[in-house]
mmCIF file of C-alpha atoms in Angstrom:
data_model
loop_
_atom_site.group_PDB
_atom_site.id
_atom_site.type_symbol
_atom_site.label_atom_id
_atom_site.label_comp_id
_atom_site.label_asym_id
_atom_site.label_seq_id
_atom_site.Cartn_x
_atom_site.Cartn_y
_atom_site.Cartn_z
ATOM 1 C CA ASN A 1 0.204 -0.129 -0.269
ATOM 2 C CA ALA A 2 1.913 2.952 -1.191
ATOM 3 C CA GLY A 3 -0.104 5.670 -0.342
ATOM 4 C CA VAL A 4 0.829 8.895 -1.708
ATOM 5 C CA THR A 5 4.335 8.697 -4.321
ATOM 6 C CA GLN A 6 6.170 11.860 -5.779
ATOM 7 C CA THR A 7 8.492 11.056 -8.286
ATOM 8 C CA PRO A 8 11.315 12.130 -8.844
ATOM 9 C CA LYS A 9 12.858 12.380 -5.050
ATOM 10 C CA PHE A 10 15.843 15.092 -5.969
ATOM 11 C CA GLN A 11 16.458 16.927 -8.749
ATOM 12 C CA VAL A 12 19.380 19.876 -10.038
ATOM 13 C CA LEU A 13 17.816 22.132 -12.726
ATOM 14 C CA LYS A 14 19.516 24.667 -14.748
ATOM 15 C CA THR A 15 18.196 28.555 -14.511
ATOM 16 C CA GLY A 16 15.739 28.114 -18.123
ATOM 17 C CA GLN A 17 14.796 24.272 -18.142
ATOM 18 C CA SER A 18 11.731 22.643 -17.709
ATOM 19 C CA MET A 19 10.320 19.692 -15.825
ATOM 20 C CA THR A 20 7.420 17.935 -14.353
ATOM 21 C CA LEU A 21 6.787 16.673 -10.544
ATOM 22 C CA GLN A 22 4.760 13.966 -10.341
ATOM 23 C CA CYS A 23 2.275 12.460 -7.801
ATOM 24 C CA ALA A 24 0.727 9.604 -7.978
ATOM 25 C CA GLN A 25 -1.946 8.107 -5.144
ATOM 26 C CA ASP A 26 -3.898 4.886 -4.368
ATOM 27 C CA MET A 27 -6.288 6.435 -1.670
ATOM 28 C CA ASN A 28 -9.176 6.886 -4.427
ATOM 29 C CA HIS A 29 -8.970 10.040 -2.549
ATOM 30 C CA ASN A 30 -10.921 13.536 -4.832
ATOM 31 C CA SER A 31 -8.608 16.060 -4.222
ATOM 32 C CA MET A 32 -4.751 16.184 -4.151
ATOM 33 C CA TYR A 33 -2.947 19.255 -3.563
ATOM 34 C CA TRP A 34 1.154 20.443 -4.141
ATOM 35 C CA TYR A 35 2.785 22.690 -1.312
ATOM 36 C CA ARG A 36 6.365 23.694 -1.532
ATOM 37 C CA GLN A 37 8.326 24.278 1.889
ATOM 38 C CA ASP A 38 11.448 26.919 2.240
ATOM 39 C CA PRO A 39 12.977 27.653 5.566
ATOM 40 C CA GLY A 40 11.192 30.040 7.630
ATOM 41 C CA MET A 41 8.389 30.311 5.164
ATOM 42 C CA GLY A 42 6.666 26.643 5.766
ATOM 43 C CA LEU A 43 4.434 25.149 4.082
ATOM 44 C CA ARG A 44 2.343 27.032 1.116
ATOM 45 C CA LEU A 45 0.121 25.483 -1.011
ATOM 46 C CA ILE A 46 0.630 25.697 -5.126
ATOM 47 C CA TYR A 47 -2.304 24.309 -6.832
ATOM 48 C CA TYR A 48 -4.680 22.264 -5.480
ATOM 49 C CA SER A 49 -7.943 19.449 -7.669
ATOM 50 C CA ALA A 50 -10.814 19.660 -5.812
ATOM 51 C CA SER A 51 -11.846 16.698 -8.034
ATOM 52 C CA GLU A 52 -10.900 14.980 -11.096
ATOM 53 C CA GLY A 53 -10.979 17.625 -13.792
ATOM 54 C CA THR A 54 -10.829 20.896 -12.178
ATOM 55 C CA THR A 55 -7.910 22.670 -10.693
ATOM 56 C CA ASP A 56 -7.397 25.954 -9.002
ATOM 57 C CA LYS A 57 -4.685 28.262 -7.439
ATOM 58 C CA GLY A 58 -3.206 28.439 -4.306
ATOM 59 C CA GLU A 59 -1.249 31.098 -2.638
ATOM 60 C CA VAL A 60 2.119 30.896 -4.521
ATOM 61 C CA PRO A 61 1.000 29.729 -8.136
ATOM 62 C CA ASN A 62 3.246 32.138 -9.915
ATOM 63 C CA GLY A 63 5.467 29.999 -12.290
ATOM 64 C CA TYR A 64 3.885 26.812 -11.657
ATOM 65 C CA ASN A 65 1.479 24.903 -14.247
ATOM 66 C CA VAL A 66 -0.732 21.708 -13.101
ATOM 67 C CA SER A 67 -2.102 18.860 -14.495
ATOM 68 C CA ARG A 68 -5.136 16.316 -13.043
ATOM 69 C CA LEU A 69 -4.085 13.658 -15.405
ATOM 70 C CA ASN A 70 -6.648 10.867 -13.570
ATOM 71 C CA LYS A 71 -7.962 10.688 -10.189
ATOM 72 C CA ARG A 72 -4.559 8.767 -9.389
ATOM 73 C CA GLU A 73 -2.746 11.712 -10.832
ATOM 74 C CA PHE A 74 -1.756 15.427 -10.692
ATOM 75 C CA SER A 75 1.205 16.566 -12.031
ATOM 76 C CA LEU A 76 3.249 19.875 -11.664
ATOM 77 C CA ARG A 77 5.227 21.661 -14.111
ATOM 78 C CA LEU A 78 8.055 24.273 -13.716
ATOM 79 C CA GLU A 79 8.192 25.838 -17.715
ATOM 80 C CA SER A 80 11.206 27.831 -17.232
ATOM 81 C CA ALA A 81 12.692 27.261 -13.804
ATOM 82 C CA ALA A 82 14.204 29.660 -11.770
ATOM 83 C CA PRO A 83 16.436 30.050 -8.571
ATOM 84 C CA SER A 84 13.897 30.992 -6.076
ATOM 85 C CA GLN A 85 12.031 27.702 -7.426
ATOM 86 C CA THR A 86 14.523 26.010 -5.265
ATOM 87 C CA SER A 87 12.406 24.064 -2.538
ATOM 88 C CA VAL A 88 11.139 21.109 -1.777
ATOM 89 C CA TYR A 89 7.835 20.146 -3.198
ATOM 90 C CA PHE A 90 5.289 17.897 -1.086
ATOM 91 C CA CYS A 91 2.159 16.373 -2.791
ATOM 92 C CA ALA A 92 -0.851 15.062 -0.529
ATOM 93 C CA THR A 93 -4.652 13.922 -0.983
ATOM 94 C CA SER A 94 -7.100 14.421 0.945
ATOM 95 C CA ASP A 95 -11.029 13.144 0.316
ATOM 96 C CA ARG A 96 -13.767 14.857 2.295
ATOM 97 C CA ASP A 97 -13.800 18.126 4.110
ATOM 98 C CA TRP A 98 -13.521 16.701 6.766
ATOM 99 C CA TYR A 99 -10.837 13.859 5.831
ATOM 100 C CA GLY A 100 -6.891 14.160 7.312
ATOM 101 C CA TYR A 101 -4.215 14.774 4.267
ATOM 102 C CA THR A 102 -1.603 12.469 3.548
ATOM 103 C CA PHE A 103 1.620 13.296 2.324
ATOM 104 C CA GLY A 104 4.190 11.990 -0.341
ATOM 105 C CA SER A 105 7.114 11.751 0.689
ATOM 106 C CA GLY A 106 8.669 15.071 -1.048
ATOM 107 C CA THR A 107 10.479 15.657 -4.679
ATOM 108 C CA ARG A 108 14.047 18.122 -3.259
ATOM 109 C CA LEU A 109 14.257 20.577 -6.229
ATOM 110 C CA THR A 110 17.704 23.028 -6.571
ATOM 111 C CA VAL A 111 17.538 25.266 -9.684
ATOM 112 C CA VAL A 112 21.336 26.910 -9.968
ATOM 113 C CA LYS B 1 -8.102 34.716 5.172
ATOM 114 C CA GLN B 2 -6.366 31.663 7.601
ATOM 115 C CA GLU B 3 -3.533 32.092 9.559
ATOM 116 C CA VAL B 4 -2.051 29.683 11.731
ATOM 117 C CA THR B 5 0.791 30.564 14.454
ATOM 118 C CA GLN B 6 2.779 27.968 16.539
ATOM 119 C CA ILE B 7 4.591 28.900 19.713
ATOM 120 C CA PRO B 8 7.354 28.675 20.653
ATOM 121 C CA ALA B 9 9.105 27.880 17.564
ATOM 122 C CA ALA B 10 11.496 26.089 19.362
ATOM 123 C CA LEU B 11 12.172 24.166 22.532
ATOM 124 C CA SER B 12 14.767 22.330 24.581
ATOM 125 C CA VAL B 13 13.742 19.970 27.538
ATOM 126 C CA PRO B 14 15.196 16.571 29.091
ATOM 127 C CA GLU B 15 13.552 13.872 28.724
ATOM 128 C CA GLY B 16 10.900 12.713 30.357
ATOM 129 C CA GLU B 17 9.264 15.836 30.581
ATOM 130 C CA ASN B 18 5.786 16.598 29.865
ATOM 131 C CA LEU B 19 5.482 19.056 27.217
ATOM 132 C CA VAL B 20 2.812 21.576 25.600
ATOM 133 C CA LEU B 21 3.246 23.066 21.930
ATOM 134 C CA ASN B 22 0.481 25.578 21.488
ATOM 135 C CA CYS B 23 -1.013 26.420 17.676
ATOM 136 C CA SER B 24 -3.476 29.414 17.366
ATOM 137 C CA PHE B 25 -5.583 29.972 13.961
ATOM 138 C CA THR B 26 -7.933 33.241 13.088
ATOM 139 C CA ASP B 27 -10.708 31.383 11.028
ATOM 140 C CA SER B 28 -12.620 29.264 13.409
ATOM 141 C CA ALA B 29 -14.601 28.245 10.667
ATOM 142 C CA ILE B 30 -12.037 24.874 10.177
ATOM 143 C CA TYR B 31 -13.629 20.981 9.279
ATOM 144 C CA ASN B 32 -10.890 20.189 11.335
ATOM 145 C CA LEU B 33 -7.170 20.469 13.015
ATOM 146 C CA GLN B 34 -4.083 18.255 12.047
ATOM 147 C CA TRP B 35 -0.831 17.878 14.063
ATOM 148 C CA PHE B 36 2.235 16.291 11.940
ATOM 149 C CA ARG B 37 5.346 15.316 13.155
ATOM 150 C CA GLN B 38 8.447 16.187 10.557
ATOM 151 C CA ASP B 39 11.795 14.313 10.760
ATOM 152 C CA PRO B 40 14.788 16.968 9.140
ATOM 153 C CA GLY B 41 14.736 15.960 5.229
ATOM 154 C CA LYS B 42 11.666 13.096 5.701
ATOM 155 C CA GLY B 43 7.955 14.167 5.140
ATOM 156 C CA LEU B 44 5.224 14.949 7.102
ATOM 157 C CA THR B 45 3.694 12.039 9.399
ATOM 158 C CA SER B 46 0.033 12.608 10.715
ATOM 159 C CA LEU B 47 -0.037 11.969 14.413
ATOM 160 C CA LEU B 48 -3.612 13.382 15.563
ATOM 161 C CA LEU B 49 -6.521 14.841 13.430
ATOM 162 C CA ILE B 50 -9.475 16.837 15.326
ATOM 163 C CA GLN B 51 -12.770 17.326 14.228
ATOM 164 C CA SER B 52 -14.275 20.555 14.795
ATOM 165 C CA SER B 53 -17.187 19.316 16.650
ATOM 166 C CA GLN B 54 -14.439 17.153 18.775
ATOM 167 C CA ARG B 55 -12.836 18.552 21.779
ATOM 168 C CA GLU B 56 -9.078 16.502 21.564
ATOM 169 C CA GLN B 57 -7.771 13.271 20.359
ATOM 170 C CA THR B 58 -5.701 10.813 21.992
ATOM 171 C CA SER B 59 -3.115 8.741 20.762
ATOM 172 C CA GLY B 60 -0.306 6.961 22.969
ATOM 173 C CA ARG B 61 1.645 9.649 25.176
ATOM 174 C CA LEU B 62 0.308 12.100 22.635
ATOM 175 C CA ASN B 63 -3.113 14.673 23.469
ATOM 176 C CA ALA B 64 -4.308 16.971 21.015
ATOM 177 C CA SER B 65 -6.917 19.569 22.015
ATOM 178 C CA LEU B 66 -9.379 21.978 20.155
ATOM 179 C CA ASP B 67 -10.806 25.093 21.025
ATOM 180 C CA LYS B 68 -12.843 26.395 18.246
ATOM 181 C CA SER B 69 -13.613 29.495 19.730
ATOM 182 C CA SER B 70 -10.752 30.526 21.223
ATOM 183 C CA GLY B 71 -8.963 29.471 17.475
ATOM 184 C CA ARG B 72 -6.320 27.323 20.213
ATOM 185 C CA SER B 73 -4.857 23.571 19.838
ATOM 186 C CA THR B 74 -2.047 22.376 22.023
ATOM 187 C CA LEU B 75 -0.162 18.892 21.334
ATOM 188 C CA TYR B 76 0.863 17.375 24.687
ATOM 189 C CA ILE B 77 3.303 15.057 24.911
ATOM 190 C CA ALA B 78 3.705 13.021 27.551
ATOM 191 C CA ALA B 79 7.190 11.694 29.202
ATOM 192 C CA SER B 80 8.707 13.241 26.045
ATOM 193 C CA GLN B 81 12.040 10.205 24.975
ATOM 194 C CA PRO B 82 15.023 11.415 22.350
ATOM 195 C CA GLY B 83 12.893 10.005 19.897
ATOM 196 C CA ASP B 84 10.468 12.762 20.264
ATOM 197 C CA SER B 85 12.955 14.900 18.838
ATOM 198 C CA ALA B 86 11.427 16.424 15.254
ATOM 199 C CA THR B 87 9.787 19.484 14.219
ATOM 200 C CA TYR B 88 5.712 19.624 15.094
ATOM 201 C CA LEU B 89 3.673 20.993 12.755
ATOM 202 C CA CYS B 90 -0.048 22.204 12.608
ATOM 203 C CA ALA B 91 -2.984 22.799 9.975
ATOM 204 C CA GLY B 92 -6.397 23.860 9.876
ATOM 205 C CA ASN B 93 -8.668 22.957 7.426
ATOM 206 C CA THR B 94 -10.682 25.607 6.195
ATOM 207 C CA GLY B 95 -11.032 23.523 2.301
ATOM 208 C CA LYS B 96 -7.399 23.762 2.087
ATOM 209 C CA LEU B 97 -4.671 23.016 5.042
ATOM 210 C CA ILE B 98 -3.281 26.058 6.090
ATOM 211 C CA PHE B 99 0.031 25.667 8.293
ATOM 212 C CA GLY B 100 1.573 26.608 10.727
ATOM 213 C CA GLN B 101 5.613 27.441 10.583
ATOM 214 C CA GLY B 102 6.038 24.588 13.422
ATOM 215 C CA THR B 103 7.791 24.387 16.263
ATOM 216 C CA THR B 104 11.189 22.448 16.841
ATOM 217 C CA LEU B 105 11.772 19.906 19.551
ATOM 218 C CA GLN B 106 14.839 18.805 21.125
ATOM 219 C CA VAL B 107 14.664 15.875 23.896
ATOM 220 C CA LYS B 108 18.022 15.819 25.747
ATOM 221 C CA PRO B 109 18.631 12.240 27.167
#
């Protein structure tokens, strides 16, 4: 029972390069989320998908795009990476408003 | 806009002490509040989930309380151990999970 799986676990990009962070869940949850975690800033919501076919901006969406490919998968794309996007990225899932959230193990991204 | 604050930012205690971590939130219209543990370089592990209708939840040596009217939650850790050393995060759910900055706990042997 994997829960929430994020790939890759580590990545180094050069400024201007693009990449997609993948998240897959086997919990059959409707809602999926992308957060970033930075020292001194805590965890901040980038984008979320309340259900398959819908996506919405969170607190810090600039520079990112998302795709809810199906109920299981929610990807985060950086079109032109910037050093300010160096961070640890977490994917999370939940089902109903009263459910708790389950997090993946994170992707540590460095943009040089 | 929901804001979540955790006090203190850091805490160092000797092994065996009982301790309290504090969390406050500005929007009382929360569905629930969740406490997480994060070890250095690792992901988030859920510790306790308190629904808005509940006053407290317990798991082993951990007890979390919730007072919606005052916008406060506390995490009580009994008989602390060195293995409890980690960062503890609280998060309020108003349809999206909003996090506090965390309390970094060090339990000294």
